[in-house]
N, C-alpha and C. Protein backbone atom coordinates (compact mmCIF):
# COMPACT_ATOMS: atom_id res chain seq x y z
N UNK A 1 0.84 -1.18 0.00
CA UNK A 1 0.00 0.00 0.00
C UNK A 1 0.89 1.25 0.00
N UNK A 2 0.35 2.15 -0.86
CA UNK A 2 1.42 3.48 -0.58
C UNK A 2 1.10 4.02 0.57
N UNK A 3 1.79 5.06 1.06
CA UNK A 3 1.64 5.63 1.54
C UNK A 3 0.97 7.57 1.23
N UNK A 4 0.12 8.19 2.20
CA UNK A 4 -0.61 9.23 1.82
C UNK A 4 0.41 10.26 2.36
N UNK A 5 0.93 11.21 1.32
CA UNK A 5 1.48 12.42 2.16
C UNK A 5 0.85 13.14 3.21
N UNK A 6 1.30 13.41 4.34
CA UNK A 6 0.51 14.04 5.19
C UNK A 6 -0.44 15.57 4.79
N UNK A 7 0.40 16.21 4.06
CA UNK A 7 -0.11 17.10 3.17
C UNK A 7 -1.66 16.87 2.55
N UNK A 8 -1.52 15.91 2.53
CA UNK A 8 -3.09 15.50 1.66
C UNK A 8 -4.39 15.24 2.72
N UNK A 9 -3.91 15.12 3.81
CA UNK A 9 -4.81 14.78 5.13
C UNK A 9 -5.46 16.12 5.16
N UNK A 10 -6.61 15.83 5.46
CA UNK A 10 -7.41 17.42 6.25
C UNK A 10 -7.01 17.34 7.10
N UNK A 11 -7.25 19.33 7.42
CA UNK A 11 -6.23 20.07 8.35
C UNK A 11 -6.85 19.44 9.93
N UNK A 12 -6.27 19.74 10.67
CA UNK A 12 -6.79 18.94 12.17
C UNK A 12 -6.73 20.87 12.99
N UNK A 13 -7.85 21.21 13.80
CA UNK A 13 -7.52 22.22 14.53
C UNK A 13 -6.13 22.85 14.74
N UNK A 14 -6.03 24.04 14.93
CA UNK A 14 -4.57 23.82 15.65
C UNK A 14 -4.62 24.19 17.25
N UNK A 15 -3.91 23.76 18.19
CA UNK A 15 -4.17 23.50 19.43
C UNK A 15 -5.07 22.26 19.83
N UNK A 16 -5.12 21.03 19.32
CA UNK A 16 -6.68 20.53 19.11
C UNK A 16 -6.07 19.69 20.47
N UNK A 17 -7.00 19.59 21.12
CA UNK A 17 -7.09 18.87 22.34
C UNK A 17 -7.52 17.14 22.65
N UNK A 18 -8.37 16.80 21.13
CA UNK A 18 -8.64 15.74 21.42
C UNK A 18 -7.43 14.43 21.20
N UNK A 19 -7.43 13.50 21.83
CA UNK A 19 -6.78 12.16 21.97
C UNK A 19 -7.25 11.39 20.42
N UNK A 20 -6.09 10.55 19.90
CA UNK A 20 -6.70 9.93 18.66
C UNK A 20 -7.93 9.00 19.05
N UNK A 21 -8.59 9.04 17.84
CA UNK A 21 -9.46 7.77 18.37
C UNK A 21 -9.26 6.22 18.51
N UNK A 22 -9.84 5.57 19.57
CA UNK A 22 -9.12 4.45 19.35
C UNK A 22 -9.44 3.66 18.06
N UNK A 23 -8.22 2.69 18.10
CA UNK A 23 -8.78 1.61 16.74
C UNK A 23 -9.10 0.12 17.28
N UNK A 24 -9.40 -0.09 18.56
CA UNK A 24 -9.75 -0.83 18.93
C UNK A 24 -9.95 -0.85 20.12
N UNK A 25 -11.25 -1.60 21.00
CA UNK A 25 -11.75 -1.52 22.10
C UNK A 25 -13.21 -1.96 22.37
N UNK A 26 -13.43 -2.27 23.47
CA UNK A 26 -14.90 -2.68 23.31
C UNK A 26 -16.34 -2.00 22.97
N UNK A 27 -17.42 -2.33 22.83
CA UNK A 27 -17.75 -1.50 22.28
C UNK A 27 -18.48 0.17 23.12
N UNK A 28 -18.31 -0.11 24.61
CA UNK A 28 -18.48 1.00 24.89
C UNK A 28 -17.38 2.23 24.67
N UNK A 29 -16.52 1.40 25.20
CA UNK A 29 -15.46 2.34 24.97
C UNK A 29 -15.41 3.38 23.24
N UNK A 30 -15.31 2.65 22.28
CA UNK A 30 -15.58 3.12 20.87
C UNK A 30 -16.56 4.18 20.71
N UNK A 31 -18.00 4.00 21.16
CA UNK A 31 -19.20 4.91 20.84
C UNK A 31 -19.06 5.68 21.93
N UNK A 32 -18.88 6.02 23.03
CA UNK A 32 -18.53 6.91 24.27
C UNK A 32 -17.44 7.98 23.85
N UNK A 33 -16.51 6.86 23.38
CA UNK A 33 -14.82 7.59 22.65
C UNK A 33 -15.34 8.60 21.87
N UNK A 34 -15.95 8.19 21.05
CA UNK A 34 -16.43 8.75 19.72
C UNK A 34 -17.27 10.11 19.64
N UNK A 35 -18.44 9.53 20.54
CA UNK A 35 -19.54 10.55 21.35
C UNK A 35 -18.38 11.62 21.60
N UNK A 36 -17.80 11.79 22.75
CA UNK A 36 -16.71 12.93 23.30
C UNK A 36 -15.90 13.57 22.37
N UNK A 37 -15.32 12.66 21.70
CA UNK A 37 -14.62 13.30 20.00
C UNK A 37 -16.07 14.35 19.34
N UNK A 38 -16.90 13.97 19.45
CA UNK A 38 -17.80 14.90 18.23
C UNK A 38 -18.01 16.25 19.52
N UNK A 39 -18.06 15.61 20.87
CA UNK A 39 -18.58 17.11 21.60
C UNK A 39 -17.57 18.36 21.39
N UNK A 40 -16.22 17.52 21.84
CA UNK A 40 -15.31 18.48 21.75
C UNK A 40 -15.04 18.74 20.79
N UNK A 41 -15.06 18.42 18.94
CA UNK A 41 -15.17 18.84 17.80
C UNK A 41 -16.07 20.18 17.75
N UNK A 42 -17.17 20.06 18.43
CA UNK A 42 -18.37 20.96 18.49
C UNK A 42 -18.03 22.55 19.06
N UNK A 43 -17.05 22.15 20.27
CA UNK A 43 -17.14 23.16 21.03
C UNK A 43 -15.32 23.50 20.68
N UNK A 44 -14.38 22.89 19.36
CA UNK A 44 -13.14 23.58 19.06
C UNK A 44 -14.18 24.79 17.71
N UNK A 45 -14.92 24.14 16.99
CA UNK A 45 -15.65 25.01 15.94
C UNK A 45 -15.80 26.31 16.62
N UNK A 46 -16.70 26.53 17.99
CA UNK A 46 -16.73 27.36 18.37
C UNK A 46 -15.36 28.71 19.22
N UNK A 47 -14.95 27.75 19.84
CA UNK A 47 -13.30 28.71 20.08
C UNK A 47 -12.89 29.82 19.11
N UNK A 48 -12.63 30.34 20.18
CA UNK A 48 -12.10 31.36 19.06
C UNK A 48 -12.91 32.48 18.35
N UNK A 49 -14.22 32.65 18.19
CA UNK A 49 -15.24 32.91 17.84
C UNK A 49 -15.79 34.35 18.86
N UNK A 50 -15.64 35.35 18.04
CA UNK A 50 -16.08 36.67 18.90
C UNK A 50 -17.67 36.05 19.58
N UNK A 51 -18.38 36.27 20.87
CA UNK A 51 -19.17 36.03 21.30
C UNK A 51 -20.04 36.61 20.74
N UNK A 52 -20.20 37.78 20.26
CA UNK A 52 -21.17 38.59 19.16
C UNK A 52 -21.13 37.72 17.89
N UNK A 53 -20.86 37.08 17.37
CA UNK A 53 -20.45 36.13 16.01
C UNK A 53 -20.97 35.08 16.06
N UNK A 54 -21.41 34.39 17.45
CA UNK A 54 -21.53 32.74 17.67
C UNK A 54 -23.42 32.97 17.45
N UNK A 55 -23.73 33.83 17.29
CA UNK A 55 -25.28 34.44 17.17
C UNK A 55 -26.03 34.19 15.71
N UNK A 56 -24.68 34.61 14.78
CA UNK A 56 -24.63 34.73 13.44
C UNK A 56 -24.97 34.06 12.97
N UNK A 57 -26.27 34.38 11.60
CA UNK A 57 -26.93 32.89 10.58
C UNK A 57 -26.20 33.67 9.87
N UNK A 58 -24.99 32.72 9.30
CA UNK A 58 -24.12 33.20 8.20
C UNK A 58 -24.61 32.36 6.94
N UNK A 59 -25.71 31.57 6.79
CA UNK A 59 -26.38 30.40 6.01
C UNK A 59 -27.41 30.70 5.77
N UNK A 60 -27.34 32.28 4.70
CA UNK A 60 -29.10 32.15 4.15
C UNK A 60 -29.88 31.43 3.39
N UNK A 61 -30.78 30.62 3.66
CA UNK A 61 -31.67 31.18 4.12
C UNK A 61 -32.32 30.77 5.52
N UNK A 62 -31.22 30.13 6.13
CA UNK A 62 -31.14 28.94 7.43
C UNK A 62 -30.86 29.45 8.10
N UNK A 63 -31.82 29.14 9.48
CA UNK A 63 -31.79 29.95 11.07
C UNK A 63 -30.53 29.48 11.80
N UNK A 64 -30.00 28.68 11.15
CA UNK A 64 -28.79 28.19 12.10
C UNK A 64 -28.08 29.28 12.69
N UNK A 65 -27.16 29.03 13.41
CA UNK A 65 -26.10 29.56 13.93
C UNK A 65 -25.45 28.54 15.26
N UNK A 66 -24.21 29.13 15.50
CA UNK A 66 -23.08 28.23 16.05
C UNK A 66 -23.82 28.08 17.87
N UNK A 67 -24.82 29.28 17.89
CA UNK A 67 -24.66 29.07 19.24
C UNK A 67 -26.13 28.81 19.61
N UNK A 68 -27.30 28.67 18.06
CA UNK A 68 -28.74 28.29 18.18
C UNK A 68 -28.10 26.65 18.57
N UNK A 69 -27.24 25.63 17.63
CA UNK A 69 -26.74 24.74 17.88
C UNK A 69 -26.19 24.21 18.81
N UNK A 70 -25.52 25.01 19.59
CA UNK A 70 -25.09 25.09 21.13
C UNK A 70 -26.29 24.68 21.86
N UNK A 71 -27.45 25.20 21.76
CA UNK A 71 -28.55 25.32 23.11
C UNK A 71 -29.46 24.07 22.52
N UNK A 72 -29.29 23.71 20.99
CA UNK A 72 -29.52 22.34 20.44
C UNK A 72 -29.06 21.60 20.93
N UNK A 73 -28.23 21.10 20.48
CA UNK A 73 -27.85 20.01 21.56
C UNK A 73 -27.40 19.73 23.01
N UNK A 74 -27.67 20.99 24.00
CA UNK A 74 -28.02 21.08 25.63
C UNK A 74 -29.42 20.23 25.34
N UNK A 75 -30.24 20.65 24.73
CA UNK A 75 -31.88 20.12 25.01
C UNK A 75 -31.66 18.60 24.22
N UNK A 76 -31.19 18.29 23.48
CA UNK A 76 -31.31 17.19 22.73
C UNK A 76 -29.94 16.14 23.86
N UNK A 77 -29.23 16.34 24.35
CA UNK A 77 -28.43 15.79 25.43
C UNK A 77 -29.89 15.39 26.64
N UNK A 78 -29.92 16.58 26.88
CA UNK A 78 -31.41 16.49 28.24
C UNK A 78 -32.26 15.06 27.94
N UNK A 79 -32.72 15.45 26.62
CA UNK A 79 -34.25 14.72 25.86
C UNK A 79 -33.68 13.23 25.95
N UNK A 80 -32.31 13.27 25.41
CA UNK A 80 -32.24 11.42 25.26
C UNK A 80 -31.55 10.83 26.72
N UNK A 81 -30.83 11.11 27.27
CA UNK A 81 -30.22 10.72 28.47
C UNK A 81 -30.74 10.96 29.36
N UNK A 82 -31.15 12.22 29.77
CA UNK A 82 -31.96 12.18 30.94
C UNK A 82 -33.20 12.37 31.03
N UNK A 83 -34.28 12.46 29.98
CA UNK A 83 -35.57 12.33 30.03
C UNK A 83 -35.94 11.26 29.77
N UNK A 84 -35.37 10.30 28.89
CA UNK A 84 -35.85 9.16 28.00
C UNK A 84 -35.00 7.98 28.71
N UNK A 85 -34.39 7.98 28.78
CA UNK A 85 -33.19 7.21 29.43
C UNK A 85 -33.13 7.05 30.54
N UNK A 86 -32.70 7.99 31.35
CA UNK A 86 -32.83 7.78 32.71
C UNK A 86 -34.23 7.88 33.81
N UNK A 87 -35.48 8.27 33.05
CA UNK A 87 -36.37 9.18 33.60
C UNK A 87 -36.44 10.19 34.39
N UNK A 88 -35.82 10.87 34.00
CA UNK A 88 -35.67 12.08 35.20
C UNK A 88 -36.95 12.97 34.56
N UNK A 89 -37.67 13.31 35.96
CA UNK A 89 -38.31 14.11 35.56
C UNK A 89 -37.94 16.33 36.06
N UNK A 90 -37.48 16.31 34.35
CA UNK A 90 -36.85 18.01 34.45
C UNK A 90 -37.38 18.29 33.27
N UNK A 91 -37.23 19.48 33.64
CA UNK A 91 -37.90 20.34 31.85
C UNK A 91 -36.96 20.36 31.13
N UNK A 92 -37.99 20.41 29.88
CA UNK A 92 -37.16 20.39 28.62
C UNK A 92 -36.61 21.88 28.59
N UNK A 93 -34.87 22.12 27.90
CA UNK A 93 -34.96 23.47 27.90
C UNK A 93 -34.66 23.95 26.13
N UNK A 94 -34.81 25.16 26.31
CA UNK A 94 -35.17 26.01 24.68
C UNK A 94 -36.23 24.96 24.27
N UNK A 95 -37.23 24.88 24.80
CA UNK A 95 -38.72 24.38 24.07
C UNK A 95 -39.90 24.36 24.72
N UNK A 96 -40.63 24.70 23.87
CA UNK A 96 -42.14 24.63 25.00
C UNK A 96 -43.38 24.11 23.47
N UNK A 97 -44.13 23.96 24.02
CA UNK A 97 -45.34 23.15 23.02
C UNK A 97 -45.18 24.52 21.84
N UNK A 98 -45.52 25.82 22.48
CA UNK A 98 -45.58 26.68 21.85
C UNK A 98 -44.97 27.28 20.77
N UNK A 99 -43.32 26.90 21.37
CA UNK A 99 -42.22 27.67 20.43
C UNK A 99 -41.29 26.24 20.34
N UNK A 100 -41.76 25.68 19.65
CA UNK A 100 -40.62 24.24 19.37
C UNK A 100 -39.34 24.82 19.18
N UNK A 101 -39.31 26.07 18.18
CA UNK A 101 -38.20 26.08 17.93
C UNK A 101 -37.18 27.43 18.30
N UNK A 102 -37.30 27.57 19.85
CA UNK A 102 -36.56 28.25 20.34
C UNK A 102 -35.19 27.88 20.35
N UNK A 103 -34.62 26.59 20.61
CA UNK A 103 -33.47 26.60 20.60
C UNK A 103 -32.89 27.30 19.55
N UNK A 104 -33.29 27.31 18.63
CA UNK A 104 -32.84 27.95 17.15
C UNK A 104 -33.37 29.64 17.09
N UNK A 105 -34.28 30.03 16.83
CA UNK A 105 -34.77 31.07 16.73
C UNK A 105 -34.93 31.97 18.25
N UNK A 106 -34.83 31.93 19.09
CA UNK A 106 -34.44 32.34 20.27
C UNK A 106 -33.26 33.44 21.10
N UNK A 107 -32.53 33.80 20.20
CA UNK A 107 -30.81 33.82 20.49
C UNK A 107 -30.55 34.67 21.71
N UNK A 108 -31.91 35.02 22.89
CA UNK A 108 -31.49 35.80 23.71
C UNK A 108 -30.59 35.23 24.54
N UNK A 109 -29.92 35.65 26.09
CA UNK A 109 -29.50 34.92 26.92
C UNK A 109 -27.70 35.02 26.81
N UNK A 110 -27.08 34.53 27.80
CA UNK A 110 -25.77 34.87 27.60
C UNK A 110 -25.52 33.63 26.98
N UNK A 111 -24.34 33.98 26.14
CA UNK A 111 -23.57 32.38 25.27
C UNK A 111 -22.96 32.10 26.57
N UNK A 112 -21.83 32.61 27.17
CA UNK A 112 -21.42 31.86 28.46
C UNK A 112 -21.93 30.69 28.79
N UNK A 113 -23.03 31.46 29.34
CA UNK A 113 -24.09 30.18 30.24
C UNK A 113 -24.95 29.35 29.55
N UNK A 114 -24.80 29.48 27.70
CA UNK A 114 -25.25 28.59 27.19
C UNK A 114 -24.41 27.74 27.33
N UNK A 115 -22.79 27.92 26.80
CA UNK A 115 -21.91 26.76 27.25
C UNK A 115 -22.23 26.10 28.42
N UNK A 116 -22.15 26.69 29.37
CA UNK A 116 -22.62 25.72 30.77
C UNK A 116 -22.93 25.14 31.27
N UNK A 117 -24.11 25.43 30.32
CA UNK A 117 -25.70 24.49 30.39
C UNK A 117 -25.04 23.23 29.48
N UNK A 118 -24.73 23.91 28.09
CA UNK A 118 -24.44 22.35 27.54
C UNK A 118 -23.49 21.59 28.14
N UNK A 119 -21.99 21.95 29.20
CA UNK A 119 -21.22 21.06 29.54
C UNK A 119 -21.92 20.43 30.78
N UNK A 120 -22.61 20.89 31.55
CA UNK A 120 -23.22 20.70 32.31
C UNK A 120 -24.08 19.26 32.26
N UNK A 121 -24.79 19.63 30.62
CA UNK A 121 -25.93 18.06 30.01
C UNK A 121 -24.74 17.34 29.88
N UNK A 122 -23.91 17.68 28.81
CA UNK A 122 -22.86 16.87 28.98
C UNK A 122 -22.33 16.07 29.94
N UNK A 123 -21.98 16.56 31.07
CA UNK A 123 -21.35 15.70 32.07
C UNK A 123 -22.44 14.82 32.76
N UNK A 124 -23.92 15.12 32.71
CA UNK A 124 -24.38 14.43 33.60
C UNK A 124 -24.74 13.19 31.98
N UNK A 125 -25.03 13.38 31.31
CA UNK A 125 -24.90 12.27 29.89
C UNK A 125 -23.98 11.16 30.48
N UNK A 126 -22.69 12.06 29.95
CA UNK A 126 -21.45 10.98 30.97
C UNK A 126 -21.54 9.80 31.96
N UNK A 127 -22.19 10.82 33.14
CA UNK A 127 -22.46 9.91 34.29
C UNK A 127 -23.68 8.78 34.34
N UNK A 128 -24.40 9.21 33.48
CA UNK A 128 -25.75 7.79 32.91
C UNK A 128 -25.17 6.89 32.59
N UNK A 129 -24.24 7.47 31.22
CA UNK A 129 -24.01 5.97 30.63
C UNK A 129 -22.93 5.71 31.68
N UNK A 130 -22.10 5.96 32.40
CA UNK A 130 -21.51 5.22 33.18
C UNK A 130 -21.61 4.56 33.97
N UNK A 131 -22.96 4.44 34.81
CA UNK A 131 -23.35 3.97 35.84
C UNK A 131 -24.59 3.11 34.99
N UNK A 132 -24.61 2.72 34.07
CA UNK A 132 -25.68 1.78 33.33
C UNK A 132 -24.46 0.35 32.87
N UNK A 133 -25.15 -0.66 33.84
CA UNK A 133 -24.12 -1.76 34.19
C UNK A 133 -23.92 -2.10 32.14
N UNK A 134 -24.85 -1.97 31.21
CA UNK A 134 -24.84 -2.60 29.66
C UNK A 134 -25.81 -1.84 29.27
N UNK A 135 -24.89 -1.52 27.44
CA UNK A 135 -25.51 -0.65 26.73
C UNK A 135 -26.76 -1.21 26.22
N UNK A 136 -27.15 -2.36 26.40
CA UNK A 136 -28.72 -2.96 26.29
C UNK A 136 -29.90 -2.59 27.38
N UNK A 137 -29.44 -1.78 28.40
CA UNK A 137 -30.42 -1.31 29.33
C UNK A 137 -31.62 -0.17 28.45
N UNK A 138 -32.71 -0.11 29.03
CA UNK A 138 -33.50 0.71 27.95
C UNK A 138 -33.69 1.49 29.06
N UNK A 139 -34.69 2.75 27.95
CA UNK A 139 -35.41 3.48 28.72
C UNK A 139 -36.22 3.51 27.91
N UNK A 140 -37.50 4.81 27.95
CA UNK A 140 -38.67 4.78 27.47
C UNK A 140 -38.54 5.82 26.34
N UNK A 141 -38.86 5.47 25.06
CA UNK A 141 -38.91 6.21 23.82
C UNK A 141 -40.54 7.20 24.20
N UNK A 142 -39.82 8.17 23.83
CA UNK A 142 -41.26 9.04 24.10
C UNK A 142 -42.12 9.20 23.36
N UNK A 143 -41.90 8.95 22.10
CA UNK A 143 -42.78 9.05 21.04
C UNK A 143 -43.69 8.13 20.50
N UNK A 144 -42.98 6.81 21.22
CA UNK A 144 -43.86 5.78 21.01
C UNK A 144 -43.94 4.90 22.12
N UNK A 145 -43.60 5.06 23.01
CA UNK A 145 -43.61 4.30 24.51
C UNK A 145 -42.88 3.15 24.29
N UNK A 146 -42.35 2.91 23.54
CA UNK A 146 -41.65 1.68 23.54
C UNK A 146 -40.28 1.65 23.89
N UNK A 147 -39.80 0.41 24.60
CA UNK A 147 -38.23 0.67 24.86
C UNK A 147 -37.40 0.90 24.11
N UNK A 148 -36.17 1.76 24.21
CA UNK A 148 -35.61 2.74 23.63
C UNK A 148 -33.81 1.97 24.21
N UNK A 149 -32.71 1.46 23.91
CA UNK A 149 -31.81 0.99 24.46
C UNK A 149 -30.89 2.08 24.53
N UNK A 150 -29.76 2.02 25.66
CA UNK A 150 -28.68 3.16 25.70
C UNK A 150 -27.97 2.82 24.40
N UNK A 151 -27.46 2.02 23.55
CA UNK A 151 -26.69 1.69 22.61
C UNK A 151 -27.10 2.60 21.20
N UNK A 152 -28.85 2.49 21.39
CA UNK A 152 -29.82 3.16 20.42
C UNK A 152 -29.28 4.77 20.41
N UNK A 153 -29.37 5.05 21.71
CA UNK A 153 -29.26 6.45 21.82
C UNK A 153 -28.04 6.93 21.89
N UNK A 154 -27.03 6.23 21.95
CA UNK A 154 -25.59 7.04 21.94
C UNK A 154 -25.43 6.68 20.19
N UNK A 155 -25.67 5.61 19.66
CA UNK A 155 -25.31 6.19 18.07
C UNK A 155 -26.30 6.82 17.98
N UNK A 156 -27.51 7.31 18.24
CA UNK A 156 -28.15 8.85 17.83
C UNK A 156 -27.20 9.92 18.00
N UNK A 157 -26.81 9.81 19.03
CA UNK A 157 -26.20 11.39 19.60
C UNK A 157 -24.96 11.48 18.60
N UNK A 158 -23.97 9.87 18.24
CA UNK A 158 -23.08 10.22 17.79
C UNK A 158 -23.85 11.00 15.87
N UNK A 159 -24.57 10.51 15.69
CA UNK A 159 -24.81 11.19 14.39
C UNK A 159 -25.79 12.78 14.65
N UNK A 160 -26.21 12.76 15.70
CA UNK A 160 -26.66 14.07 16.07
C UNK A 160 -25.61 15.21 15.82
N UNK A 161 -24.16 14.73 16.28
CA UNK A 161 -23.09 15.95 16.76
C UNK A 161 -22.42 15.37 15.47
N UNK A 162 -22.73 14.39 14.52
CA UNK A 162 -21.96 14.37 13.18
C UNK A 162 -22.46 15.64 12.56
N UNK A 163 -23.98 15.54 12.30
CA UNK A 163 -24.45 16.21 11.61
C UNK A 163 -24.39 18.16 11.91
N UNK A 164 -24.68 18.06 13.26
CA UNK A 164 -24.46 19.63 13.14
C UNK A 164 -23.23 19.91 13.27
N UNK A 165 -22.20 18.79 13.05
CA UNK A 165 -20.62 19.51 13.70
C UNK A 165 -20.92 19.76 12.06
N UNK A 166 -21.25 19.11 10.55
CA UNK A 166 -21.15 19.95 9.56
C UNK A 166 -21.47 20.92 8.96
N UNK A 167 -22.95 21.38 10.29
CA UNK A 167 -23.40 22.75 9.99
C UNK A 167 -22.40 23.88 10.66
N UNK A 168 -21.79 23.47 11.99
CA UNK A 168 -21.03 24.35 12.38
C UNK A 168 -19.57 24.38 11.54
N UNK A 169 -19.07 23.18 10.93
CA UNK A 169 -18.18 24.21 9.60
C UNK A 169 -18.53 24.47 8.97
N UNK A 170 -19.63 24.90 7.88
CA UNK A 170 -19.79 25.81 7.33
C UNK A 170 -20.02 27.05 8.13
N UNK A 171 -21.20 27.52 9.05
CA UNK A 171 -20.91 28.39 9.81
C UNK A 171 -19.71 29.27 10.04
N UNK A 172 -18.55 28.36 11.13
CA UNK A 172 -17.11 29.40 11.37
C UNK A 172 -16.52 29.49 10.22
N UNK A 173 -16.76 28.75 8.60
CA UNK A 173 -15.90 29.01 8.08
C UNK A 173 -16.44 30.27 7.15
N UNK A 174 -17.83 30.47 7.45
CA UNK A 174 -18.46 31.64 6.73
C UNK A 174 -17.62 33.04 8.12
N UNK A 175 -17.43 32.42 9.26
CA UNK A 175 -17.10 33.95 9.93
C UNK A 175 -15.85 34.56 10.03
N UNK A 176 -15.27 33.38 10.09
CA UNK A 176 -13.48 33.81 9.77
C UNK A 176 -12.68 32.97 9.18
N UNK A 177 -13.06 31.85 8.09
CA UNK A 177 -12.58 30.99 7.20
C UNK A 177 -11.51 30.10 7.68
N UNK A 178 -11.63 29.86 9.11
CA UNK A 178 -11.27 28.86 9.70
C UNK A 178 -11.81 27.39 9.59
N UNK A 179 -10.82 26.69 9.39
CA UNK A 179 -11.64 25.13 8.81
C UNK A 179 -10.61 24.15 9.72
N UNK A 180 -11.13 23.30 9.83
CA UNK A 180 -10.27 21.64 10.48
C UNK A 180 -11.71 21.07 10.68
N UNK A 181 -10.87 19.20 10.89
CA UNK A 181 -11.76 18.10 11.34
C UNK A 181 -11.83 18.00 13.07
């Protein structure tokens, strides 16, 4: 097999903090690994990023922005791990029957403490699946009452934070043409 010049690799952050991924391990370890790779992918997009900027729908004709996505996936962390999953009973946040789509269209509030909130879902995410003896344990799917497995819901999340980590590069690279994987 040849070999690929490194040159030819997409660019990787610079300063990037994350650990390679593994290439082997069981399978929590892999989708957990993986899960954490896309959060912190999520939140290098944002670095760096004037706090007035992280507001920005740089994607017309799309409500997105870096930091409607931020308070996205705080509520979508909440919804599968600890509403569905664990049963906790807490409110949903950026949503109400009324305004589904506040997380997005919403942008009041400090970004700070939006981060917060999301490391915050984050860590307690963490601590579910850690203390769930096998990723075959369920919880309750809300939409259809039927059991819902932790295994189910962490490859959701991992394609949850696939998908908007590709809305958030286009985003930063519309604000200061910063790009990496």
């Amino acid at each position: 097999m040849t070999q690929i010049p490194a040159e030819n690799y997409s660019p990787r952050w610079s300063d990037d903090p994350r650990p390679p991924l593994p290439l082997v391990g069981d399978e929590r370890e892999i989708l957990t690994t993986l899960l954490d790779w896309h959060r912190t992918t999520f939140e290098l997009k944002c670095t760096g990023v004037p706090v007035e900027r992280l507001s920005e729908r740089g994607v017309s004709p799309s409500s997105l922005s870096l930091h409607g996505i931020l308070r996205h996936l705080s509520g979508v962390e909440r919804w599968w791990f600890r509403i569905q999953f664990a049963g906790e009973e807490v409110p949903m946040l950026y949503y109400t029957d009324d305004d589904p789509d506040q997380d997005f269209d919403s942008l009041d509030g400090d970004v700070a403490e939006a981060f917060a909130v999301w490391r915050a879902e984050c860590d307690r995410s963490r601590e579910i699946v850690a203390a769930a003896e096998s990723l075959d344990e369920t919880g309750k799917h809300a939409a259809t009452g039927e059991p819902v497995s932790l295994r189910r819901i962490v490859v959701h999340m991992i394609a949850e934070y696939a998908r908007h980590n590709g809305h958030a590069d286009l985003l930063r690279e519309r604000i200061d043409g910063a790009t990496g994987y």
